[in-house]
Coordinates of C-alpha atoms (C1' of nucleotides) in Angstrom, one line a residue:
Chain A
X12 CA 5.7 16.7 14.6
X13 CA 3.8 13.6 15.8
X14 CA 2.1 11.5 14.1
X15 CA -1.9 10.8 13.2
X16 CA -2.7 7.3 12.8
X17 CA -6.3 6.0 12.2
X18 CA -7.1 4.1 14.9
X19 CA -9.9 1.1 14.2
X20 CA -11.0 1.3 17.9
X21 CA -12.2 5.0 17.7
X22 CA -12.6 5.3 14.5
X23 CA -10.9 7.9 13.6
X24 CA -7.6 9.2 13.3
X25 CA -5.7 10.6 17.1
X26 CA -2.1 11.9 17.8
X27 CA 0.4 8.6 18.7
X28 CA 1.3 9.3 22.6
X29 CA 3.4 6.5 23.5
X30 CA 3.4 3.7 26.8
X31 CA 7.0 4.9 26.9
X32 CA 8.8 9.0 25.8
X33 CA 10.8 7.3 22.4
X34 CA 9.5 3.6 22.4
X35 CA 6.8 1.7 20.2
X36 CA 6.0 -1.5 20.7
X37 CA 4.3 -2.7 18.2
X38 CA 2.6 -6.4 17.3
X39 CA 1.5 -7.3 13.9
X40 CA 0.0 -11.0 12.6
X41 CA 2.0 -12.7 10.7
X42 CA 0.5 -15.9 8.2
X43 CA -0.9 -19.2 8.9
X44 CA 2.2 -21.0 7.8
X45 CA 0.2 -24.0 5.0
X46 CA 1.4 -22.0 2.3
X47 CA 2.5 -20.1 -0.5
X48 CA 2.8 -16.2 0.7
X49 CA 0.6 -13.7 -2.0
X50 CA 0.1 -10.4 -2.6
X51 CA -2.1 -10.1 0.7
X52 CA 0.3 -11.4 2.7
X53 CA 3.4 -8.8 1.1
X54 CA 1.2 -5.9 1.5
X55 CA 0.4 -6.6 4.9
X56 CA 3.9 -7.0 5.2
X57 CA 5.4 -4.3 3.1
X58 CA 2.8 -1.6 4.5
X59 CA 4.0 -2.4 8.0
X60 CA 7.7 -2.0 7.0
X61 CA 7.0 0.9 5.9
X62 CA 5.4 2.2 9.3
X63 CA 8.9 0.1 11.3
X64 CA 11.1 1.8 8.8
X65 CA 9.3 5.1 9.3
X66 CA 9.4 4.9 13.6
X67 CA 12.7 4.0 13.1
X68 CA 13.8 7.5 11.3
X69 CA 12.1 9.3 13.1
X70 CA 14.2 7.9 16.5
X71 CA 12.0 5.7 18.1
X72 CA 12.9 2.8 19.8
X73 CA 11.3 0.3 18.2
X74 CA 10.3 -3.4 19.4
X75 CA 8.5 -4.7 16.5
X76 CA 6.8 -8.3 16.8
X77 CA 5.3 -10.5 14.1
X78 CA 4.2 -13.7 14.5
X79 CA 4.1 -17.2 13.0
X80 CA 0.9 -18.5 13.5
X81 CA 2.8 -22.9 12.8
X82 CA -0.4 -25.2 13.8
X83 CA -3.8 -24.5 13.2
X84 CA -6.2 -26.7 11.5
X85 CA -5.2 -25.9 7.8
X86 CA -1.6 -26.6 7.8
X87 CA -3.1 -30.1 9.8
X88 CA -5.2 -30.4 6.9
X89 CA -2.7 -29.3 4.7
X90 CA -0.2 -31.7 6.2
X91 CA -2.3 -34.4 5.8
X92 CA -3.2 -33.8 2.6
X93 CA 0.7 -34.1 1.6
X94 CA 1.3 -37.0 4.0
X95 CA 4.4 -35.0 5.5
X96 CA 4.6 -33.7 9.2
X97 CA 2.9 -31.0 9.8
X98 CA 5.7 -29.2 12.1
X99 CA 7.9 -29.0 8.7
X100 CA 5.6 -27.8 6.6
X101 CA 5.2 -25.0 8.5
X102 CA 9.3 -24.8 8.5
X103 CA 9.3 -25.2 4.9
X104 CA 6.9 -22.3 4.4
X105 CA 7.8 -20.6 7.1
X106 CA 10.8 -20.6 4.8
X107 CA 9.5 -19.6 1.9
X108 CA 8.0 -16.6 3.5
X109 CA 11.2 -15.0 4.5
X110 CA 12.9 -15.3 1.4
X111 CA 9.7 -13.6 -0.4
X112 CA 9.6 -11.3 1.9
X113 CA 13.6 -10.5 1.5
X114 CA 13.1 -10.5 -2.3
X115 CA 10.4 -7.9 -1.2
X116 CA 13.1 -6.0 1.1
X117 CA 11.3 -6.4 4.4
X118 CA 13.2 -6.1 6.9
X119 CA 12.6 -8.5 9.8
X120 CA 10.3 -7.7 12.4
X121 CA 12.1 -7.7 16.0
X122 CA 10.7 -10.5 17.4
X123 CA 9.7 -13.4 15.2
X124 CA 7.5 -16.2 16.9
X125 CA 5.7 -19.5 16.9
X126 CA 3.0 -20.2 18.6
X127 CA 4.5 -24.0 18.8
X128 CA 7.2 -22.7 21.0
X129 CA 5.0 -20.9 23.4
X130 CA 2.3 -23.3 24.4
X131 CA 3.4 -22.6 28.6
X132 CA 2.4 -19.3 28.4
X133 CA -0.5 -20.7 26.4
X134 CA -1.7 -22.5 29.5
X135 CA -0.7 -20.6 31.8
X136 CA -3.0 -18.1 30.2
X137 CA -5.8 -19.9 29.3
X138 CA -5.3 -20.9 33.1
X139 CA -5.3 -17.6 34.3
X140 CA -8.9 -16.7 32.0
X141 CA -10.5 -20.3 33.9
X142 CA -9.5 -19.2 37.0
X143 CA -11.4 -15.9 36.6
X144 CA -14.3 -17.3 35.4
X145 CA -14.3 -16.3 31.9
X146 CA -13.5 -19.5 30.1
X147 CA -14.5 -22.6 31.0
X148 CA -13.8 -26.8 29.5
X149 CA -15.9 -29.0 28.4
X150 CA -14.6 -32.1 27.0
X151 CA -10.8 -31.2 26.7
X152 CA -11.5 -28.3 25.5
X153 CA -11.4 -25.0 26.6
X154 CA -13.6 -21.9 25.2
X155 CA -13.7 -18.1 25.9
X156 CA -17.0 -16.6 27.4
X157 CA -17.9 -14.0 25.1
X158 CA -20.9 -13.0 27.7
X159 CA -18.0 -12.6 30.5
X160 CA -17.3 -9.5 29.1
X161 CA -18.4 -6.9 28.8
X162 CA -16.8 -4.7 26.0
X163 CA -17.1 -7.8 23.4
X164 CA -16.8 -6.3 20.2
X165 CA -16.2 -2.9 21.1
X166 CA -13.2 -3.4 18.5
X167 CA -14.9 -4.1 15.1
X168 CA -18.3 -2.3 16.5
X169 CA -20.7 -5.5 17.1
X170 CA -22.6 -6.2 19.4
X171 CA -23.9 -10.2 19.9
X172 CA -27.4 -9.2 20.1
X173 CA -26.8 -7.8 16.4
X174 CA -25.0 -10.3 14.7
X175 CA -27.2 -13.4 13.7
X176 CA -25.6 -16.2 15.5
X177 CA -24.5 -19.1 13.6
X178 CA -25.9 -17.5 10.0
X179 CA -23.3 -19.2 8.4
X180 CA -22.7 -21.7 10.7
X181 CA -22.9 -24.8 12.3
X182 CA -23.3 -24.8 15.8
X183 CA -21.3 -26.1 19.0
X184 CA -24.0 -26.9 21.9
X185 CA -20.8 -27.2 24.0
X186 CA -20.8 -23.3 24.0
X187 CA -22.6 -21.2 26.4
X188 CA -22.8 -18.7 23.3
X189 CA -22.1 -19.1 19.8
X190 CA -19.9 -16.7 19.9
X191 CA -17.1 -18.7 21.9
X192 CA -14.1 -19.3 20.9
X193 CA -12.0 -22.2 21.5
X194 CA -9.0 -21.5 22.9
X195 CA -8.1 -24.8 23.3
X196 CA -8.3 -27.6 21.8
X197 CA -8.8 -31.1 22.4
X198 CA -6.5 -33.6 19.9
X199 CA -8.0 -35.9 17.3
X200 CA -5.5 -39.1 17.2
X201 CA -3.1 -39.0 15.4
X202 CA -2.7 -35.0 15.7
X203 CA 0.3 -33.3 17.0
X204 CA 0.1 -32.5 20.5
X205 CA 1.0 -31.3 24.3
X206 CA 0.6 -32.0 27.4
X207 CA -1.6 -29.4 29.3
X208 CA -4.1 -30.3 31.8
X209 CA -6.9 -30.4 30.1
X210 CA -5.3 -33.1 28.2
X211 CA -3.5 -33.8 24.9
X212 CA -4.2 -31.1 22.3
X213 CA -3.6 -27.9 21.1
X214 CA -4.4 -24.1 21.1
X215 CA -6.5 -22.8 19.3
X216 CA -6.3 -20.1 16.9
X217 CA -6.3 -15.9 18.6
X218 CA -4.8 -17.3 22.3
X219 CA -1.2 -17.2 21.5
X220 CA -0.7 -13.9 20.0
X221 CA -2.3 -12.0 23.7
X222 CA 0.5 -15.2 24.9
X223 CA 3.1 -13.6 23.2
X224 CA 2.5 -10.2 22.3
X225 CA 2.8 -9.6 26.5
X226 CA 5.2 -11.9 26.4
X227 CA 7.9 -9.8 24.6
X228 CA 5.8 -6.6 24.6
X229 CA 3.8 -6.3 28.1
X230 CA 0.0 -6.5 29.1
X231 CA -0.8 -3.4 26.8
X232 CA 0.5 -3.2 23.4
X233 CA 1.6 0.0 21.7
X234 CA -0.1 -0.8 18.1
X235 CA -0.8 -4.1 17.3
X236 CA -1.7 -4.0 13.7
X237 CA -2.8 -6.9 10.8
X238 CA -5.1 -7.3 7.6
X239 CA -8.8 -5.7 7.7
X240 CA -9.8 -9.2 7.8
X241 CA -8.8 -10.1 11.3
X242 CA -10.8 -6.9 13.1
X243 CA -13.3 -9.7 13.5
X244 CA -13.4 -12.4 15.5
X245 CA -9.1 -13.1 15.7
X246 CA -9.0 -9.2 17.3
X247 CA -11.9 -8.7 18.8
X248 CA -11.0 -11.8 20.1
X249 CA -7.9 -11.1 21.0
X250 CA -8.9 -7.4 23.7
X251 CA -11.3 -10.3 25.2
X252 CA -8.1 -12.6 26.1
X253 CA -5.8 -10.4 27.0
X254 CA -8.2 -7.8 28.5
X255 CA -10.1 -10.5 30.7
X256 CA -6.8 -11.8 31.9
X257 CA -4.9 -8.8 33.2
X258 CA -7.9 -6.2 33.6
X259 CA -5.4 -3.6 31.3
X260 CA -6.1 -2.0 28.3
X261 CA -4.2 -4.6 24.5
X262 CA -2.9 -2.7 22.1
X263 CA -3.7 1.6 22.2
X264 CA -4.2 2.2 18.2
X265 CA -4.8 -0.7 16.4
X266 CA -4.0 0.0 12.5
X267 CA -5.4 -2.6 9.5
X268 CA -4.4 -2.4 6.0
X269 CA -7.5 -3.1 2.7
X270 CA -7.2 -5.8 0.8
X271 CA -6.3 -6.7 -2.7
X272 CA -8.7 -7.4 -5.7
X273 CA -7.4 -9.0 -8.8
X274 CA -8.9 -7.2 -12.2
X275 CA -11.7 -5.6 -9.5
X276 CA -12.3 -9.2 -8.1
X277 CA -11.4 -10.1 -4.9
X278 CA -8.5 -12.1 -4.8
X279 CA -9.7 -15.4 -3.0
X280 CA -8.4 -18.9 -2.2
X281 CA -11.7 -20.3 -3.9
X282 CA -11.8 -17.8 -7.0
X283 CA -8.1 -19.5 -7.8
X284 CA -7.4 -15.5 -8.9
X285 CA -4.6 -15.1 -6.6
X286 CA -1.4 -14.3 -7.0
X287 CA 1.7 -16.0 -5.6
X288 CA 4.9 -13.2 -4.8
X289 CA 7.0 -14.9 -6.4
X290 CA 4.6 -15.6 -9.5
X291 CA 4.3 -11.2 -9.3
X292 CA 8.0 -11.1 -9.1
X293 CA 9.3 -13.7 -12.4
X294 CA 7.7 -10.5 -14.0
X295 CA 8.7 -7.5 -12.4
X296 CA 11.5 -6.4 -10.2
X297 CA 10.5 -5.9 -6.5
X298 CA 10.9 -2.5 -5.3
X299 CA 7.6 -1.9 -8.4
X300 CA 5.9 -3.9 -6.3
X301 CA 6.3 -2.3 -3.4
X302 CA 5.2 0.9 -5.3
X303 CA 2.1 -0.1 -6.3
X304 CA 1.7 -1.5 -3.1
X305 CA 2.5 1.7 -1.3
X306 CA 0.8 3.4 -4.3
X307 CA -3.1 3.2 -2.4
X308 CA -3.3 4.7 1.0
X309 CA -2.4 1.4 2.6
X310 CA -5.8 1.3 4.7
X311 CA -8.1 1.8 0.9
X312 CA -7.9 -1.7 -1.4
X313 CA -6.0 -1.9 -4.1
X314 CA -7.0 -2.7 -7.6
X315 CA -4.0 -5.0 -9.0
X316 CA -3.9 -5.7 -12.9
X317 CA -0.8 -5.4 -15.5
X318 CA -1.9 -2.3 -16.6
X319 CA -1.6 -0.9 -12.8
X320 CA 2.0 -2.3 -11.6
X321 CA 3.1 -1.9 -15.4
X322 CA 2.4 1.7 -14.2
X323 CA 4.2 1.7 -11.5
X324 CA 7.8 -0.2 -12.7
X325 CA 7.4 2.5 -15.4
X326 CA 7.7 5.2 -12.5
X327 CA 9.8 2.8 -11.2
X328 CA 12.7 3.5 -14.4
X329 CA 12.1 7.3 -14.3
X330 CA 13.7 7.0 -10.9
X331 CA 16.5 5.3 -12.3
X332 CA 17.3 7.1 -15.1
X333 CA 17.4 10.1 -12.9
X334 CA 19.9 9.1 -11.0
X335 CA 21.9 7.1 -12.8
X336 CA 21.7 10.7 -15.2
X337 CA 23.5 12.3 -11.7
X338 CA 26.0 9.7 -11.3
X339 CA 26.8 10.1 -15.1
X340 CA 27.0 13.8 -14.4
X341 CA 28.3 13.3 -10.7
X342 CA 30.2 10.1 -10.8
X343 CA 28.4 9.1 -7.5
X344 CA 28.6 5.9 -6.3
X345 CA 25.8 5.1 -5.0
X346 CA 25.9 6.0 -1.0
X347 CA 28.1 9.4 -1.7
X348 CA 25.2 11.6 0.3
X349 CA 26.2 15.2 0.8
X350 CA 23.6 16.5 4.1
X351 CA 20.6 18.6 2.6
X352 CA 21.1 21.4 2.3
X353 CA 17.0 22.7 1.5
X354 CA 15.0 19.6 2.8
X355 CA 11.3 20.8 2.0
X356 CA 11.1 18.3 0.1
X357 CA 12.0 15.9 2.9
X358 CA 10.3 17.5 5.4
X359 CA 7.2 17.8 3.2
X360 CA 7.0 14.7 2.8
X361 CA 8.0 13.5 6.4
X362 CA 4.7 15.6 7.2
X363 CA 2.6 13.1 4.1
X364 CA 4.6 9.9 6.5
X365 CA 2.9 12.0 10.1
X366 CA -0.2 11.6 8.3
X367 CA -1.7 8.3 9.0
X368 CA 1.3 7.3 6.9
X369 CA 0.3 8.2 3.5
X370 CA 1.8 6.7 1.6
X371 CA 0.6 8.0 -1.7
X372 CA 1.0 11.8 -0.7
X373 CA 4.6 11.0 0.4
X374 CA 5.0 9.1 -3.4
X375 CA 3.6 12.5 -5.3
X376 CA 6.5 14.1 -3.8
X377 CA 9.3 12.5 -4.4
X378 CA 8.2 12.8 -8.4
X379 CA 8.0 15.9 -7.1
X380 CA 11.0 16.3 -6.1
X381 CA 11.7 14.0 -9.6
X382 CA 11.0 16.6 -11.8
X383 CA 12.6 19.1 -9.2
X384 CA 16.2 17.8 -10.0
X385 CA 15.8 17.0 -14.0
X386 CA 14.8 20.7 -14.3
X387 CA 18.0 22.0 -12.5
X388 CA 19.7 19.4 -14.8
X389 CA 18.1 20.8 -17.5
X390 CA 18.8 23.8 -17.1
X391 CA 22.3 23.7 -16.3
X392 CA 23.3 22.0 -18.9
X393 CA 26.3 23.5 -19.8
X394 CA 27.1 24.4 -16.8
X395 CA 26.8 24.0 -13.9
X396 CA 27.7 26.5 -10.5
X397 CA 28.6 25.2 -7.5
X398 CA 25.5 26.4 -5.9
X399 CA 23.4 24.0 -8.3
X400 CA 25.8 21.7 -7.8
X401 CA 25.0 21.4 -4.2
X402 CA 21.6 22.2 -5.0
X403 CA 21.3 18.5 -6.6
X404 CA 23.2 17.0 -4.9
X405 CA 21.0 17.6 -1.8
X406 CA 17.7 16.9 -4.0
X407 CA 19.8 13.8 -5.0
X408 CA 20.8 12.6 -0.6
X409 CA 16.9 13.7 -0.2
X410 CA 15.5 11.2 -3.0
X411 CA 17.3 8.1 -1.2
X412 CA 16.3 9.0 1.7
X413 CA 12.4 9.3 1.2
X414 CA 13.8 5.7 -0.8
X415 CA 15.2 4.4 2.3
X416 CA 11.7 5.4 3.8
X417 CA 9.8 3.2 1.3
X418 CA 11.8 0.4 1.0
X419 CA 12.7 1.4 -3.0
X420 CA 15.7 2.8 -4.6
X421 CA 18.6 -0.1 -3.0
X422 CA 19.6 -0.3 -6.2
X423 CA 23.2 0.9 -8.3
X424 CA 20.3 2.2 -11.4
X425 CA 23.1 0.4 -13.2
X426 CA 21.9 -3.2 -11.9
X427 CA 18.5 -1.7 -12.0
X428 CA 18.7 -1.1 -16.0
X429 CA 21.4 -3.9 -16.0
X430 CA 18.8 -7.0 -14.5
X431 CA 15.4 -5.6 -16.7
X432 CA 17.5 -5.6 -19.4
X433 CA 18.9 -9.3 -18.6
X434 CA 14.6 -10.2 -16.9
X435 CA 13.8 -8.4 -20.9
X436 CA 15.9 -9.9 -22.8
X437 CA 15.6 -13.4 -21.9
X438 CA 11.6 -13.7 -21.8
X439 CA 12.0 -12.3 -25.7
X440 CA 15.3 -15.0 -25.5
X441 CA 16.8 -11.6 -27.7
X442 CA 20.8 -11.3 -28.1
X443 CA 22.1 -8.5 -26.4
X444 CA 25.2 -8.9 -28.6
X445 CA 23.4 -8.8 -31.2
X446 CA 21.9 -5.2 -30.0
X447 CA 25.2 -3.9 -29.2
X448 CA 26.4 -5.0 -33.1
X449 CA 23.5 -3.1 -34.2
X450 CA 23.8 -0.2 -32.6
X451 CA 27.1 0.2 -33.4
X452 CA 26.0 -0.3 -37.3
X453 CA 23.2 2.4 -36.4
X454 CA 26.7 5.0 -35.3
X455 CA 28.4 4.1 -38.2
X456 CA 25.2 4.9 -40.0
X457 CA 24.7 8.2 -38.7
X458 CA 28.0 9.5 -38.4
X459 CA 28.0 9.5 -42.1
X460 CA 24.5 11.2 -42.2
X461 CA 23.2 7.7 -43.3
X462 CA 19.4 8.6 -41.7
X463 CA 18.3 6.1 -44.1
X464 CA 20.0 3.0 -42.9
X465 CA 20.0 4.7 -39.1
X466 CA 16.3 4.1 -38.9
X467 CA 15.9 1.3 -40.4
X468 CA 18.2 0.1 -37.7
X469 CA 16.6 1.9 -35.1
X470 CA 12.6 0.9 -36.4
X471 CA 14.5 -2.9 -36.5
X472 CA 15.2 -2.4 -33.2
X473 CA 11.5 -1.5 -31.7
X474 CA 10.0 -4.7 -33.0
X475 CA 12.3 -6.4 -31.0
X476 CA 11.3 -4.4 -28.0
X477 CA 14.7 -2.4 -27.4
X478 CA 14.4 1.7 -27.9
X479 CA 17.4 4.1 -28.5
X480 CA 18.1 7.3 -26.7
X481 CA 20.9 8.9 -28.6
X482 CA 22.7 11.2 -26.3
X483 CA 25.9 13.4 -26.2
X484 CA 27.9 10.6 -25.1
X485 CA 27.1 8.5 -27.0
X486 CA 23.9 5.6 -27.3
X487 CA 21.6 4.4 -25.4
X488 CA 19.4 2.0 -25.6
X489 CA 17.0 0.1 -23.3
X490 CA 14.2 -2.5 -22.2
X491 CA 10.5 -0.2 -23.3
X492 CA 8.5 -1.7 -20.3
Chain B
rG1 C1' -30.7 -9.7 8.9
rG2 C1' -26.8 -6.8 11.8
rC3 C1' -22.4 -3.5 10.7
rG4 C1' -18.4 -1.2 7.8
rG5 C1' -16.1 1.5 3.8
rC6 C1' -15.7 3.9 -0.8
rA7 C1' -17.9 7.4 -4.8
rU8 C1' -12.0 13.0 -7.4
rA9 C1' -10.1 14.3 -15.0
rG10 C1' -9.3 8.8 -20.8
rC11 C1' -6.5 5.4 -16.3
rC12 C1' -4.6 5.4 -11.6
rA13 C1' -4.8 8.7 -7.5
rA14 C1' -3.5 12.3 -2.5
rG15 C1' -6.6 16.1 -1.0
rU16 C1' -11.6 16.0 6.6
rG17 C1' -14.3 23.7 5.7
rG18 C1' -10.5 28.4 2.5
rU19 C1' -11.0 27.4 -3.2
rA20 C1' -8.6 20.6 -7.0
rA21 C1' -1.3 16.9 -5.3
rG22 C1' 0.9 13.3 -8.3
rG23 C1' 1.4 9.4 -11.8
rC24 C1' 0.3 7.2 -16.7
rA25 C1' -2.2 8.2 -21.4
rG26 C1' -3.4 12.6 -25.5
rC27 C1' -1.9 17.4 -27.5
rG28 C1' 1.2 21.1 -28.1
rG29 C1' 6.2 23.2 -27.7
rU30 C1' 11.5 23.5 -26.4
rC31 C1' 16.0 19.7 -27.3
rU32 C1' 17.4 15.9 -32.0
rG33 C1' 19.1 14.7 -38.1
rC34 C1' 15.1 12.6 -37.2
rA35 C1' 13.3 9.6 -32.7
rA36 C1' 14.1 8.6 -27.0
rA37 C1' 15.1 10.2 -22.8
rA38 C1' 13.9 15.2 -19.7
rC39 C1' 12.1 19.7 -19.2
rC40 C1' 7.7 23.6 -20.3
rG41 C1' 2.5 24.1 -21.2
rU42 C1' -2.8 22.1 -21.8
rU43 C1' -6.2 18.0 -20.0
rA44 C1' -11.9 18.4 -13.7
rU45 C1' -14.8 26.3 -13.2
rU46 C1' -14.9 21.2 -10.2
rC47 C1' -15.2 16.0 -6.6
rA48 C1' -22.1 10.3 -8.3
rC49 C1' -26.9 12.6 -7.3
rC50 C1' -30.2 16.2 -4.6
rA51 C1' -31.2 19.4 -0.2
rG52 C1' -29.4 21.9 4.5
rU53 C1' -25.3 24.3 7.8
rU54 C1' -21.1 28.4 6.4
rC55 C1' -18.6 33.9 4.4
rG56 C1' -16.8 29.8 2.2
rA57 C1' -17.7 22.6 1.3
rA58 C1' -14.6 17.6 -2.7
rU59 C1' -14.0 18.0 2.4
rC60 C1' -20.0 18.9 8.3
rU61 C1' -25.4 17.3 8.4
rG62 C1' -29.6 14.7 5.7
rG63 C1' -31.5 11.7 1.8
rU64 C1' -30.6 9.3 -2.8
rU65 C1' -28.9 6.1 -6.0
rG66 C1' -24.5 2.7 -7.3
rC67 C1' -20.6 -0.3 -6.0
rC68 C1' -17.9 -3.5 -2.2
rG69 C1' -15.6 -5.2 2.1
rC70 C1' -16.7 -7.8 7.3
rC71 C1' -20.2 -11.1 9.8
rU72 C1' -17.5 -18.0 8.2
rC73 C1' -10.7 -19.9 7.5
rC74 C1' -7.8 -15.5 4.9
rA75 C1' -3.5 -10.6 4.7

RNA sequence: GGCGGCAUAGCCAAGUGGUAAGGCAGCGGUCUGCAAAACCGUUAUUCACCAGUUCGAAUCUGGUUGCCGCCUCCA
């Protein structure tokens, strides 16, 4: 099977053909580290994490580069506000980013370069653009001349003459064209600065990605990704810089993920409705967050609200409940796997992923499989034949393999449910020992067929947000979602 | 003003030419002392609206309406 990818450049799905057989070179724009990361960062990271996992699962040798923009106006402003060093500020938020992404089970990219570690290649690239007459120097600033790059606008589908220049931004009169952008900014007093042929200064926003992607992945990338908002001007400018300098296609496939809304409203700093990853993880399991993020296609907008994330949480419970059921029946430890005999579900799942990483469809297939497995268990309650057992174990393996691509189902069911219990009990300051005691009392009443007492205890527990399951082996209690 | 996207059941959401996945919620059933969980059945003759292409369209074309994004830093 071939992977098909929607390419922003061509506006259609195309079969993925790597430059070098069996290899994928992918560059994704990472965060500007001036603040804690929010759900939007998480979506981008999770989406490309799943893409990376899938390429690896398909046997590709993947080099995945995701940068940190650690020098920028926003960082400088923030550092000044807080009265701290801009480097220290950037380091702090890089650390936070790693913490949050690790918590979300996002695997680290192969390389995570920082702009400030690549000032030399950035300067060399700017020099090349000046040599070629594509960039020009004005008072220590270097600008890119968009008029020198005929294909400017090809990614975002804009033409220079159609855009209302400076509609919302004051035009810098020193620019030849108002869409020219800074490659190098001269330093103002007190700002962090590096020496350059044009005096002290720092790189513009876009140039770092061109310089670093070339250094680690070559002049033509297989895949370049990021949030939709980066299409213009950031990625358009990267193309202009790299193709202007090297005369080769910059990236073959452009992948862009959609935005997150909060209660139907665009999530933004100015509206003050952004959710940080840390906040969400206080109330929800990281895998619930992943399942939520992956339940819509990556290019579609996704609305974050309590109901939606709550449903993702319930769905995840359902899968873990099945895994727990299987573990109890077959005494599996979490990593025991038989080879799938009949892996039709897995095949379907992979087909879904092949079609532009359709995780929403894939999750549907996962639930189909969960239902089928539960059914097999129900139908063979009393006696499980070796054939049926083999099939059930094969289903289990397939569930875990799908989970591996989605980055979920990494916990043992026991620790998953224990963790949920503890989190919820803490929030409501309920005592687990008390619940255990009440459950025992109820079991005693049930043995004596004292249904009235038993039902009364159950009712009280429901009011405490505790739900009971009377299984053949005994009563199990869980926390309601 | 320019560019682009979306509109599928009560809700969320897949589905780009062959007769509507999956989840949540609801209802009926199996199981159960009763529940819960799980499973089974059921819930869109229909995919915003109008016209067209086609043997056949949610899927293609044209138009209408509504919502949204980008064009300024943003994942």
